[in-house]
Coordinates of C-alpha atoms in Angstrom, one line a residue:
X1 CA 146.7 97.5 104.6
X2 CA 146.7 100.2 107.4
X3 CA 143.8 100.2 109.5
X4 CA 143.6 103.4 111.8
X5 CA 141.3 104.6 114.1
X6 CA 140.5 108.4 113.7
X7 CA 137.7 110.8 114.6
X8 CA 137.2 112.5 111.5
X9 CA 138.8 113.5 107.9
X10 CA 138.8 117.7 107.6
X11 CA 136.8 118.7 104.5
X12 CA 135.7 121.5 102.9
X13 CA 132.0 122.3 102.3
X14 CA 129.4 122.0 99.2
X15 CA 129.2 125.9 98.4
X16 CA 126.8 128.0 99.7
X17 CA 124.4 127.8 96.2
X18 CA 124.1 124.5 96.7
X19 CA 123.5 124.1 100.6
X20 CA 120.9 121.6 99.2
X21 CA 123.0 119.2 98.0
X22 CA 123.5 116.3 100.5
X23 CA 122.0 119.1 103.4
X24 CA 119.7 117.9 106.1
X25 CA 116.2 118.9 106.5
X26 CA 114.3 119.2 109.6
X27 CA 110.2 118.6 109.2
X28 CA 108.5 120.6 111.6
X29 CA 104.6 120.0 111.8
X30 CA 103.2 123.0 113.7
X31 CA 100.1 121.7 114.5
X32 CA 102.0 119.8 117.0
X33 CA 105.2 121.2 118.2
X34 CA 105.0 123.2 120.4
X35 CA 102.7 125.6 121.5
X36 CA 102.4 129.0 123.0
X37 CA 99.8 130.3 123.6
X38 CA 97.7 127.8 125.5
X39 CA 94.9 126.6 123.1
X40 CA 96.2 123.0 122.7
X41 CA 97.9 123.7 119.2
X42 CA 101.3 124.4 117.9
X43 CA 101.9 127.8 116.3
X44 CA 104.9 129.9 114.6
X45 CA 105.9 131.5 118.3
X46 CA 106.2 127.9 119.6
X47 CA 108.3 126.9 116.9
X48 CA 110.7 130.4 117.2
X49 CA 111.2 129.0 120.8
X50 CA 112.7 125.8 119.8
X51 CA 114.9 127.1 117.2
X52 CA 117.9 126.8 119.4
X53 CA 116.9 123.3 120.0
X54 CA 116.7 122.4 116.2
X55 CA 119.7 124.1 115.3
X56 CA 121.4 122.2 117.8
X57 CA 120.8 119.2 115.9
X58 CA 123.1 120.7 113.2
X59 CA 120.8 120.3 110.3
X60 CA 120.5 123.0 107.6
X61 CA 117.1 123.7 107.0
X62 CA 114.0 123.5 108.7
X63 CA 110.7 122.5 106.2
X64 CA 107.8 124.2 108.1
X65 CA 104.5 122.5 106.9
X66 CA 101.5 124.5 105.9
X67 CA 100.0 127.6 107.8
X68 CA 98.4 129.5 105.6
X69 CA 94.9 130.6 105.7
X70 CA 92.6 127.9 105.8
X71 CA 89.5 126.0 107.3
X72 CA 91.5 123.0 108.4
X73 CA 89.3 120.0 106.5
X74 CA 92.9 118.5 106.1
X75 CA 95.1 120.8 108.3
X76 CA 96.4 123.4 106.1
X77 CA 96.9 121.7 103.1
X78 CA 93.7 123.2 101.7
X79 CA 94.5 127.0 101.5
X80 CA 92.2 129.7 101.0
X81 CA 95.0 132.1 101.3
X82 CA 98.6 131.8 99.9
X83 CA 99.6 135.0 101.2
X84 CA 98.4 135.4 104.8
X85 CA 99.4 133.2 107.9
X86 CA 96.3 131.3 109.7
X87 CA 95.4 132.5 112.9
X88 CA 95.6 129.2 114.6
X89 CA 99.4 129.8 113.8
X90 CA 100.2 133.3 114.5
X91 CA 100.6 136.2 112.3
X92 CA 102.7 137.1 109.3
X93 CA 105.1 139.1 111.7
X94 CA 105.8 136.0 114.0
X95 CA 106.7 134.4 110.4
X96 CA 108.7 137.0 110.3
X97 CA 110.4 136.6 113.5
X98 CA 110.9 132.9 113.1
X99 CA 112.5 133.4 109.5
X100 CA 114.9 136.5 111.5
X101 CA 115.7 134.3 114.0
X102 CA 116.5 130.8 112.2
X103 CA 118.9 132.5 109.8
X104 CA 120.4 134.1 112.9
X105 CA 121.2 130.4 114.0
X106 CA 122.6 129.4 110.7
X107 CA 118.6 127.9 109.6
X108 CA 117.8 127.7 106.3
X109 CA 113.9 128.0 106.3
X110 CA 111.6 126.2 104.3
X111 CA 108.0 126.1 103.7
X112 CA 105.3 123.7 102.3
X113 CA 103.8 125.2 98.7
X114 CA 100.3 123.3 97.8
X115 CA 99.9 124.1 94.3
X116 CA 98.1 121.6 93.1
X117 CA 94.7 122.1 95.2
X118 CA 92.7 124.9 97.5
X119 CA 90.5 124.9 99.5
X120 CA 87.2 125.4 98.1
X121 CA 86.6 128.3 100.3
X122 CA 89.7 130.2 98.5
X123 CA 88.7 133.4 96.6
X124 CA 89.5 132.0 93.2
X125 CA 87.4 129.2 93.1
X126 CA 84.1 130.9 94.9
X127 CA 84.2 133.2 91.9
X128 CA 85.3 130.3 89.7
X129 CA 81.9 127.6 90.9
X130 CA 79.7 130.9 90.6
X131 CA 79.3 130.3 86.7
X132 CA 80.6 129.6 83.1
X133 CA 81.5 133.2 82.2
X134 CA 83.6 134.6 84.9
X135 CA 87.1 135.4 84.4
X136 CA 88.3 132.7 86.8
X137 CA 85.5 130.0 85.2
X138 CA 88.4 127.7 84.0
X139 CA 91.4 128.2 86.4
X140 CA 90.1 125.1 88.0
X141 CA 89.3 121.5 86.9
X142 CA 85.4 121.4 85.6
X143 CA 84.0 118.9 83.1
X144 CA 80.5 118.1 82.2
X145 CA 78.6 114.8 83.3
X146 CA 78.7 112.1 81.1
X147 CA 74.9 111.5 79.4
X148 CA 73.9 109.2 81.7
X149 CA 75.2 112.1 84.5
X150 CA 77.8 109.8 85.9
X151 CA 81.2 111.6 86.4
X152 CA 83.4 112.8 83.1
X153 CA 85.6 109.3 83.9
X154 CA 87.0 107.2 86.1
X155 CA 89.6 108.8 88.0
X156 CA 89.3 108.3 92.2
X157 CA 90.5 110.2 95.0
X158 CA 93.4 109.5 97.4
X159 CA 91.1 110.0 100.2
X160 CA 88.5 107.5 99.2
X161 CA 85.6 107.9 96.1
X162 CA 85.3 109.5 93.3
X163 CA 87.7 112.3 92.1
X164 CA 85.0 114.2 90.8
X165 CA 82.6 116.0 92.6
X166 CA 78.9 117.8 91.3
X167 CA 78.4 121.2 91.8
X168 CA 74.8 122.7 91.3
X169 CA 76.1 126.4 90.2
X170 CA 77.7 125.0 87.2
X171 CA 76.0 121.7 87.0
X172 CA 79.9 120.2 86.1
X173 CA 82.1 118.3 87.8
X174 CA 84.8 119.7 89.3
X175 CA 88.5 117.7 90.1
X176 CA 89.5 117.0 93.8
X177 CA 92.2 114.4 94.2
X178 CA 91.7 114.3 98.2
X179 CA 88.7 115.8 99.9
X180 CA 85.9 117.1 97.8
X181 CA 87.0 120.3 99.6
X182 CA 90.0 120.3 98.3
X183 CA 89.3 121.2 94.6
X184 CA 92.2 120.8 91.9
X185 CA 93.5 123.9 90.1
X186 CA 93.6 124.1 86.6
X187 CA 97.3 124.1 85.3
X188 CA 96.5 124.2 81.8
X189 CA 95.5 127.5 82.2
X190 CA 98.3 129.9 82.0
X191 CA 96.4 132.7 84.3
X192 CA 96.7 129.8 86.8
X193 CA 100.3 129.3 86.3
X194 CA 101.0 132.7 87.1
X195 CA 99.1 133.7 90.0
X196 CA 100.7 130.6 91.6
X197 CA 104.5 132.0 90.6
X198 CA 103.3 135.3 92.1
X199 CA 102.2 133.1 95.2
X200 CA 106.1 131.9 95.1
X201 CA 107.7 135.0 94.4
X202 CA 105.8 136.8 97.5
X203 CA 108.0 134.2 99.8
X204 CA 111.2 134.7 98.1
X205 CA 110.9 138.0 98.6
X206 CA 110.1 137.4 102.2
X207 CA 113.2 135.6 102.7
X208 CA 112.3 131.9 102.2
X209 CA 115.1 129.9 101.8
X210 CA 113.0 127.6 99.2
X211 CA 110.0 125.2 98.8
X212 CA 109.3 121.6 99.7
X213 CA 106.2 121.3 96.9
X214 CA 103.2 119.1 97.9
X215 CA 102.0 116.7 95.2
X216 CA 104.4 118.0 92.8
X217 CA 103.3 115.8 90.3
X218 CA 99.4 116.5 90.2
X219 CA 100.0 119.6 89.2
X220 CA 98.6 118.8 85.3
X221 CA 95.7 116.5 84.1
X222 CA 95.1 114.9 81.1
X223 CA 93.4 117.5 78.7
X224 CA 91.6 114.8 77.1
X225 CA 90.4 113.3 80.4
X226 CA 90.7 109.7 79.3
X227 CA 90.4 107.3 81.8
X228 CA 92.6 105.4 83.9
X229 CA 93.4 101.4 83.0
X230 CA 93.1 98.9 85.6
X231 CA 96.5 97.9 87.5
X232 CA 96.7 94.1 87.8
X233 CA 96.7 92.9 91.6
X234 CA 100.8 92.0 91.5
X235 CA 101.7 95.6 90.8
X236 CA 99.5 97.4 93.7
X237 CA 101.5 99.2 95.9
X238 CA 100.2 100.5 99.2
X239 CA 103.1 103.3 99.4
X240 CA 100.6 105.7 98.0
X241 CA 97.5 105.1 99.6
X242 CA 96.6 101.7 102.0
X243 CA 95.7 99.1 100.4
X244 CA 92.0 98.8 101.3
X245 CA 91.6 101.9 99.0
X246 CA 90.7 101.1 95.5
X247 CA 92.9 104.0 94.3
X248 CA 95.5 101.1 94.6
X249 CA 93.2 99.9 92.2
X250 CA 94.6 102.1 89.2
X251 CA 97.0 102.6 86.7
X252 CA 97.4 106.9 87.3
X253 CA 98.5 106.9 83.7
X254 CA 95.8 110.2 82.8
X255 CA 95.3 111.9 86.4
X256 CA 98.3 112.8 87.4
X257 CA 102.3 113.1 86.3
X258 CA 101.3 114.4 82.6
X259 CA 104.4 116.0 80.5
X260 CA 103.3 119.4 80.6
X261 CA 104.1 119.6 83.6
X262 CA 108.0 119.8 83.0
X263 CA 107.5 123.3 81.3
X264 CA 106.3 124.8 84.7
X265 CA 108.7 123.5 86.9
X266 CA 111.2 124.9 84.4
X267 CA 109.4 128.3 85.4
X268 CA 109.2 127.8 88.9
X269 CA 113.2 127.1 89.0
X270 CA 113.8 130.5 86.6
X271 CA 112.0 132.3 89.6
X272 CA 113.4 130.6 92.3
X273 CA 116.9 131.3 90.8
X274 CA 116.5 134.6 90.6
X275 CA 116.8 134.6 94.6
X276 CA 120.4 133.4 95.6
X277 CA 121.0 130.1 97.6
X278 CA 117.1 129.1 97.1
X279 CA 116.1 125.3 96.6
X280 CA 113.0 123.6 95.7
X281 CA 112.3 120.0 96.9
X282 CA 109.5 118.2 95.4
X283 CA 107.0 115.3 96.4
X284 CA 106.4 112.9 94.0
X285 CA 103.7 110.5 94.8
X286 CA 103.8 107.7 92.3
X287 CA 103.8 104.2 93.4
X288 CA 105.0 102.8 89.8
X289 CA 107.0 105.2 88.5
X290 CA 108.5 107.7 91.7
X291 CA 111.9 107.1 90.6
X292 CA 111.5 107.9 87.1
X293 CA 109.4 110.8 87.9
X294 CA 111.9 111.9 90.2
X295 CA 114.8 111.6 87.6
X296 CA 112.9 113.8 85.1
X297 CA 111.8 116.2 87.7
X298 CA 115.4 117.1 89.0
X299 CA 117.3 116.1 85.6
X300 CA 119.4 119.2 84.5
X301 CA 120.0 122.4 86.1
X302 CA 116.4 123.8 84.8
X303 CA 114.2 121.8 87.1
X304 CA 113.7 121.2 90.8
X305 CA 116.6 121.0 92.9
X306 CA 115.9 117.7 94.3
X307 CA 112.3 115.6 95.1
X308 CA 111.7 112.1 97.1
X309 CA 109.9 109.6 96.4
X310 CA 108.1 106.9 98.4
X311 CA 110.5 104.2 98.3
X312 CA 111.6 104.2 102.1
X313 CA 108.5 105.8 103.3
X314 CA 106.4 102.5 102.2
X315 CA 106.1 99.3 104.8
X316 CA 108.4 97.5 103.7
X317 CA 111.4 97.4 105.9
X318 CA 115.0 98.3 104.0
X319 CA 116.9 95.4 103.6
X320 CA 120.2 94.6 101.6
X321 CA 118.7 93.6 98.7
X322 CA 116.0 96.1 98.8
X323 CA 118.3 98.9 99.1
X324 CA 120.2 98.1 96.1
X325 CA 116.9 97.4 94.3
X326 CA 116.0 100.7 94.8
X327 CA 119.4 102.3 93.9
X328 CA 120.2 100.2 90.9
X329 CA 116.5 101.3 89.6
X330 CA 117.4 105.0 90.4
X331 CA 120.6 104.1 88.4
X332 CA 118.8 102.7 85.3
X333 CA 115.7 105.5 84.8
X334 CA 118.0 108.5 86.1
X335 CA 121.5 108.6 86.9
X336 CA 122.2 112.1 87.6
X337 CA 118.5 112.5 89.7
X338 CA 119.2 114.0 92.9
X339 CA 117.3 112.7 95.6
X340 CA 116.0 113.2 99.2
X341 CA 115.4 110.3 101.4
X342 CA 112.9 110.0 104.2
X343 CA 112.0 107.4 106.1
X344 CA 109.1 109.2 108.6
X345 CA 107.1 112.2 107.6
X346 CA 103.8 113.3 108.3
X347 CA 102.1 110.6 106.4
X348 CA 103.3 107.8 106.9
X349 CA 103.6 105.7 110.5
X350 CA 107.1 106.3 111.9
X351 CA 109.5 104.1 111.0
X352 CA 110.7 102.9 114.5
X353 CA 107.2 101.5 114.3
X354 CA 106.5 100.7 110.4
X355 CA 110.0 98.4 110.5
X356 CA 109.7 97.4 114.0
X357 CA 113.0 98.4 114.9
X358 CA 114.7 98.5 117.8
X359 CA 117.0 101.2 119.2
X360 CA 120.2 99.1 117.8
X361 CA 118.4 99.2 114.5
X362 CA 117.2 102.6 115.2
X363 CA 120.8 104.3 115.4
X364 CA 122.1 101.7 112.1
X365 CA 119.3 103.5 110.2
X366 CA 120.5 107.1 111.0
X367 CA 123.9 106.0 110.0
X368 CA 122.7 104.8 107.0
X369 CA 120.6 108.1 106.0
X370 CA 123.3 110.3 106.4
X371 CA 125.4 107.8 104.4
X372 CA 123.6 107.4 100.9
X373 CA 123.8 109.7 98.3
X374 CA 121.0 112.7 98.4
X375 CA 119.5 114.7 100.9
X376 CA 117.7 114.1 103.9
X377 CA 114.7 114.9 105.5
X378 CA 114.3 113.7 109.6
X379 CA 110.8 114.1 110.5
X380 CA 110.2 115.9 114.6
X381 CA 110.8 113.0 117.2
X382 CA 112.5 110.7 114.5
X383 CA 115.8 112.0 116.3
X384 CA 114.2 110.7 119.7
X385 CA 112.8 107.1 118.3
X386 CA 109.5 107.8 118.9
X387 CA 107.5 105.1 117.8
X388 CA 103.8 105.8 116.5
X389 CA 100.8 106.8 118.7
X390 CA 98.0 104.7 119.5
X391 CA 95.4 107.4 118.8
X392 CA 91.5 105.8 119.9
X393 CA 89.1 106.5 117.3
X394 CA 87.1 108.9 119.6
X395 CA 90.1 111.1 119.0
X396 CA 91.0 111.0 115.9
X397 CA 91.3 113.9 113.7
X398 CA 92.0 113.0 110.2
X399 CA 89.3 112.4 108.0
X400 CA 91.6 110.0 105.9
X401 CA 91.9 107.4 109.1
X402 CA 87.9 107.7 110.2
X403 CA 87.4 106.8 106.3
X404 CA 89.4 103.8 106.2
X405 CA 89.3 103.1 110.0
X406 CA 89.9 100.1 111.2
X407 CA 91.9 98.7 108.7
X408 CA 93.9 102.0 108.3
X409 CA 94.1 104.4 111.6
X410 CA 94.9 107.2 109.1
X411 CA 97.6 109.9 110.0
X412 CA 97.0 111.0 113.6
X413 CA 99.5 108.4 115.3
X414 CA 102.7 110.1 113.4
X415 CA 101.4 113.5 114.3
X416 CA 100.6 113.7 117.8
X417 CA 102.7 116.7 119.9
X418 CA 106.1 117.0 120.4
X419 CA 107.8 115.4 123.4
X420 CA 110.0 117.9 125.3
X421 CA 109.6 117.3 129.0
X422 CA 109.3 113.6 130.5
X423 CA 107.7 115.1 133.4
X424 CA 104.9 117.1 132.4
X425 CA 101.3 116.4 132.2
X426 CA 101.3 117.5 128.4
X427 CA 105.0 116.8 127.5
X428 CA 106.0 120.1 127.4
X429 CA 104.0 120.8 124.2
X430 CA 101.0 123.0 126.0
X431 CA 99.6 124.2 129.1
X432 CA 95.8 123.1 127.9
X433 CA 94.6 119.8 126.5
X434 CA 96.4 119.3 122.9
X435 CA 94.7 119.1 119.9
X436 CA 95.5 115.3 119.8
X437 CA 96.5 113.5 122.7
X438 CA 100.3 112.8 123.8
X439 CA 101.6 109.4 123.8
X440 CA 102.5 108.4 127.4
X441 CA 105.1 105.8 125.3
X442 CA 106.7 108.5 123.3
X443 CA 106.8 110.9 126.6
X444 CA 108.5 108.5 128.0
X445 CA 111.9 109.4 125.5
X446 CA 111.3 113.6 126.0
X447 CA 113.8 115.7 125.0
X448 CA 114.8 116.8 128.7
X449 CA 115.6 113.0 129.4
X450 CA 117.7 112.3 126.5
X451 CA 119.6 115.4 126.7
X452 CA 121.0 114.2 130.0
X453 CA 121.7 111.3 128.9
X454 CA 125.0 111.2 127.0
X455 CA 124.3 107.7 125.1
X456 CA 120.6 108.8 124.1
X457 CA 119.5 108.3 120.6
X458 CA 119.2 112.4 120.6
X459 CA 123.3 112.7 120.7
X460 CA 123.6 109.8 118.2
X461 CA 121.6 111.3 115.9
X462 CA 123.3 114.8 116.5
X463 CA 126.9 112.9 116.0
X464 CA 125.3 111.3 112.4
X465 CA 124.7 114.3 111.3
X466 CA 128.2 115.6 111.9
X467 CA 129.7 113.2 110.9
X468 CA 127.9 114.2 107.4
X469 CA 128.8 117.7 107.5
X470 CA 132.9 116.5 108.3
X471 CA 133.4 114.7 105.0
X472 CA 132.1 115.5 101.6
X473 CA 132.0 112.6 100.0
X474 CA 129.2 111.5 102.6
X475 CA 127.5 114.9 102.0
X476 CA 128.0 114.9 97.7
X477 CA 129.8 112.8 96.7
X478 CA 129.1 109.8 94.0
X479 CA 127.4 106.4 94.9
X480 CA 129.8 103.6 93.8
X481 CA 130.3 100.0 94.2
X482 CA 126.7 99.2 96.0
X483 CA 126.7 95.1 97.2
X484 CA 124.2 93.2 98.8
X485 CA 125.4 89.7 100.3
X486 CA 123.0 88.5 102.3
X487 CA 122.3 91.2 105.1
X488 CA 124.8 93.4 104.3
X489 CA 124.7 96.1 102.3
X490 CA 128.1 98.3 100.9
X491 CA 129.2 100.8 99.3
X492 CA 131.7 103.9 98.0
X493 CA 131.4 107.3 98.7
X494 CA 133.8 109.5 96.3
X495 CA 134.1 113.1 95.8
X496 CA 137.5 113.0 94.0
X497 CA 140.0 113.6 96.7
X498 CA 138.0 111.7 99.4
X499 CA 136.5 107.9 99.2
X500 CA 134.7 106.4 102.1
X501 CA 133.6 102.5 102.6
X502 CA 130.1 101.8 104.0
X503 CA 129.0 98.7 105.0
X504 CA 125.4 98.2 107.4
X505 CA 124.5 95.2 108.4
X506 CA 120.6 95.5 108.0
X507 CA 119.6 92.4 109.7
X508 CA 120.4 90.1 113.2
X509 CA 122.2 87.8 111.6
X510 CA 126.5 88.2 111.8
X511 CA 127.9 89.5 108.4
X512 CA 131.4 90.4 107.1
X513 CA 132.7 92.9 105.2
X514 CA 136.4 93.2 103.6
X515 CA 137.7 96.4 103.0
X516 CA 138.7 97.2 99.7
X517 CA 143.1 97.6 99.4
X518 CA 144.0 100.6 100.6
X519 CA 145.3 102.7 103.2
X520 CA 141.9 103.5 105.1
X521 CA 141.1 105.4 108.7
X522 CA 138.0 103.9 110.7
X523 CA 135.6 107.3 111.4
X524 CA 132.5 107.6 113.5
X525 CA 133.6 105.4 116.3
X526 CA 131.1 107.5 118.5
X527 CA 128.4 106.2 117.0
X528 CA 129.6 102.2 117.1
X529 CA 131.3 101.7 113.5
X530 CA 133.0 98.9 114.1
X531 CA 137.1 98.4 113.0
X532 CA 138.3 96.0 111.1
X533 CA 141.3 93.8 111.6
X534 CA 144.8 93.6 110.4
X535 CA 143.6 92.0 107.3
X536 CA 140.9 94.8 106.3
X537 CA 138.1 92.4 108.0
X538 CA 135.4 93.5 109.2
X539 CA 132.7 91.1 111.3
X540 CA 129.6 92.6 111.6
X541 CA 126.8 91.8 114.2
X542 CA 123.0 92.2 114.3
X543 CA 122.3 96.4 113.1
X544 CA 126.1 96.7 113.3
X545 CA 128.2 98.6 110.8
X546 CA 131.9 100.4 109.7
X547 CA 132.4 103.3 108.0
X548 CA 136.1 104.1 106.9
X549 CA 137.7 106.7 104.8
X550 CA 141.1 107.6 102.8
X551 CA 142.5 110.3 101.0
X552 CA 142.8 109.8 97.0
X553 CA 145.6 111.1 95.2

């Protein structure tokens, strides 16, 4: 067996169609990353600023989150205008100048669709609640009270109650699977269907590289509205919603993730292929049936390009066995799905804190993303291990958190600003008080600091993502082999003409690996993999791992 010790394998890239594929995805939430004009919130201007910075991190996209028109009830995802950018954030010409100025830097840009909802102050649905004979009367979700005036069945929000809501102009119920301001369009209706694809079609024509689409799979309801069974206490799952809410409670069998749905995402990839080098990435949230959902959703080459699920966003810490769990499921329900893994985003507490992790654990884990087969999304200040905020409940924001509070602090503490200067009273995010506070902890790891700082977490993430980008197995590749013994989890990477061994010890107990025969090289020594002896052994410590490629053929 030769064992050999070299920096990297040359490799040619995924073409430039399918960018997607394996690519890394920056989430910027602009609310809070930088901003530039000095009211306390991000905006499009701040976020043109730090392009450089972003692009430095050699991802290939950037996911902007909403900022549309809206009134803010739950910070842009409740639009009352698809076409026209929110004040708070800027105007459509600093879009503009962002989208110029990211492609100029190699960016791919992407931005956050909600199709599934408005906001009730949108255009369509004031003429819609205004009466039973309009033209827009059924382009949302409106049902008549039961005779006893209860709701039309049993179906609850994510964000706490009831999913219906009365309305006196009608006297119906209308749909809202989060706020009651947040009503749910009408999908059935074809009208519906296409004003949205118009909505999507004025942002490909812009220049939008492609879509990350909220809720993708609440998109259709069940005609019939039948009501939801009960879900037996050993199958709730808290990746959806916390587990004080009684949506946990549910089986979403009639509410959500219905089989129409398939025929418009069909529609939505027709359009988006009619732009060059577009992708769409979906969000399926499902806590029984994600992965399945995910497999139908990106099956083919008719559908969406990729989605994620909730798998690694949940509480539960990745471990060995856990990992394969999830891949051997993905296996069984929908081998050729192509997925996008995230382990922070904007909903969930950041991992660092979620898992508990420590920085040794911290830089094993952005290995390990940029080693499993799919894409990746790294949330803002993931690349910094920033843990979550302590946000007091005199300062919180989302209405999720002061509904649930205190057994669930809601969203706040993963979306507090950006941390770019160690030094300065706001963190370099703003020269007024920010919309939520800054974490003194997470200042504490600012960008200035860990760019002068050769070892930072900043540089390892940068040199994980590289590493990605040198070797297309890593990047595309197939998934083979994967093994769990005890802490350690392992596995093949294979694109044809290059195969590369993974092995991550996930716990803080010593493991060993063996390297299968072979002639293989030892890569990503600047980021700790670890070599393996003359025998192909590999002893692996606490949140250590080795990573080792060869040629085929």
């Amino acid at each position: 067996m030769n064992v050999q010790n070299t920096s990297h394998i040359a490799a040619a890239t995924v073409s430039n169609s399918e960018w997607w594929r394996g690519g890394v995805i920056y989430q910027v939430y602009p609310r809070s990353f930088q901003d530039s004009n000095g009211d306390g919130i991000g905006d499009l201007k701040g976020i043109t600023q730090r392009l450089e910075y972003i692009s430095s991190l050699g991802v290939d996209a950037v996911w902007i989150s909403p900022f549309f028109k809206s009134p803010m009830k739950d910070f842009g995802y409740d639009v009352s205008d698809y076409r026209d950018v929110d004040p708070m954030f800027g105007t459509m010409e600093d879009f503009r100048e962002l989208l110029d100025q990211a492609h100029a830097l190699g960016l791919r840009v992407m931005i956050d669709l909600v199709l599934s909802h408005t906001s009730d102050q949108h255009p369509w649905f004031r003429e819609s609640r205004a009466g039973r004979d309009n033209a827009k009367h059924n382009w949302y979700v409106w049902a008549d009270p039961q005779p006893d005036g209860t709701p039309p069945n049993n179906w609850l929000s994510i964000f706490g109650g009831s999913a219906w809501q009365w309305d006196t102009r009608r006297e119906q119920y209308y749909l809202h699977n989060f706020l009651t301001s947040q009503p749910d369009l009408n999908f059935h209706c074809r009208e519906v269907q296409d004003a949205l694809l118009d909505v999507a079609r004025f942002w490909l024509d812009m220049g939008v590289d492609g879509f990350r689409l909220d809720t993708i799979n609440f998109y259709f309801h069940d005609k019939q509205l039948r009501s939801n069974p009960a879900l037996p206490v050993s199958e709730r799952n808290a990746s959806i919603a916390p587990m004080v809410n009684p949506y946990n409670h549910q089986d979403h069998l009639y509410s959500k993730s219905q089989p129409e749905n398939l025929a418009f995402l069909e529609r939505l990839r027709a359009l988006t292929d009619e732009h060059e080098d577009r992708a769409c990435l979906g969000e399926v949230g499902d806590a029984q049936r994600g992965l399945e959902i995910m497999g139908e959703y990106t099956s083919g080459d008719k559908r969406m390009h990729m989605c994620y699920a909730f798998e690694f966003l949940e509480k539960r810490r990745i471990t060995a066995s856990y990992a394969k769990q999830v891949f051997d499921q993905l296996e069984s329900k929908a081998g050729d799905a192509w997925a996008c893994w995230a382990f922070s985003n904007h909903d969930v507490a950041r991992h660092a804190s979620r898992w508990g992790l420590d920085e040794a654990a911290l830089r094993l884990h952005s290995v390990l993303m940029m080693s499993l087969r799919g894409s990746a999304c790294l949330y803002q200040g993931e690349e910094l291990g920033l843990a979550e905020a302590d946000v007091p409940f005199e300062s919180l924001q989302d209405p999720y958190g002061i509904e649930f509070w205190p057994e669930f602090k809601g969203r706040d503490g993963c979306r507090t600003p950006m941390v770019w200067k160690t030094q300065d009273e706001n963190a370099g995010f703003s020269g007024a008080r920010p919309w939520l506070p800054v974490s003194a902890e997470q200042a504490a790891s600012a960008v200035d600091r860990q760019e002068s700082d050769p070892q930072a977490l900043l540089h390892h993430y940068r040199r994980a993502i590289a590493l990605r980008h040198s070797h297309p197995a890593l990047k595309s590749g197939a998934q083979l082999d994967m093994t769990a013994a005890g802490d350690v989890l392992s596995f093949l990477r294979d694109n044809g003409s290059e195969q590369i061994f993974c092995a991550f010890n996930l716990g803080t107990e010593t493991g060993q690996v063996t390297l299968p025969q072979g002639d293989w090289h030892i890569i990503g020594q600047d980021l700790g993999s670890v070599a393996a002896d003359a025998s192909g052994q590999v002893a692996l410590g606490a949140w250590q791992f080795c990573l080792a490629a060869r040629r085929k053929g």
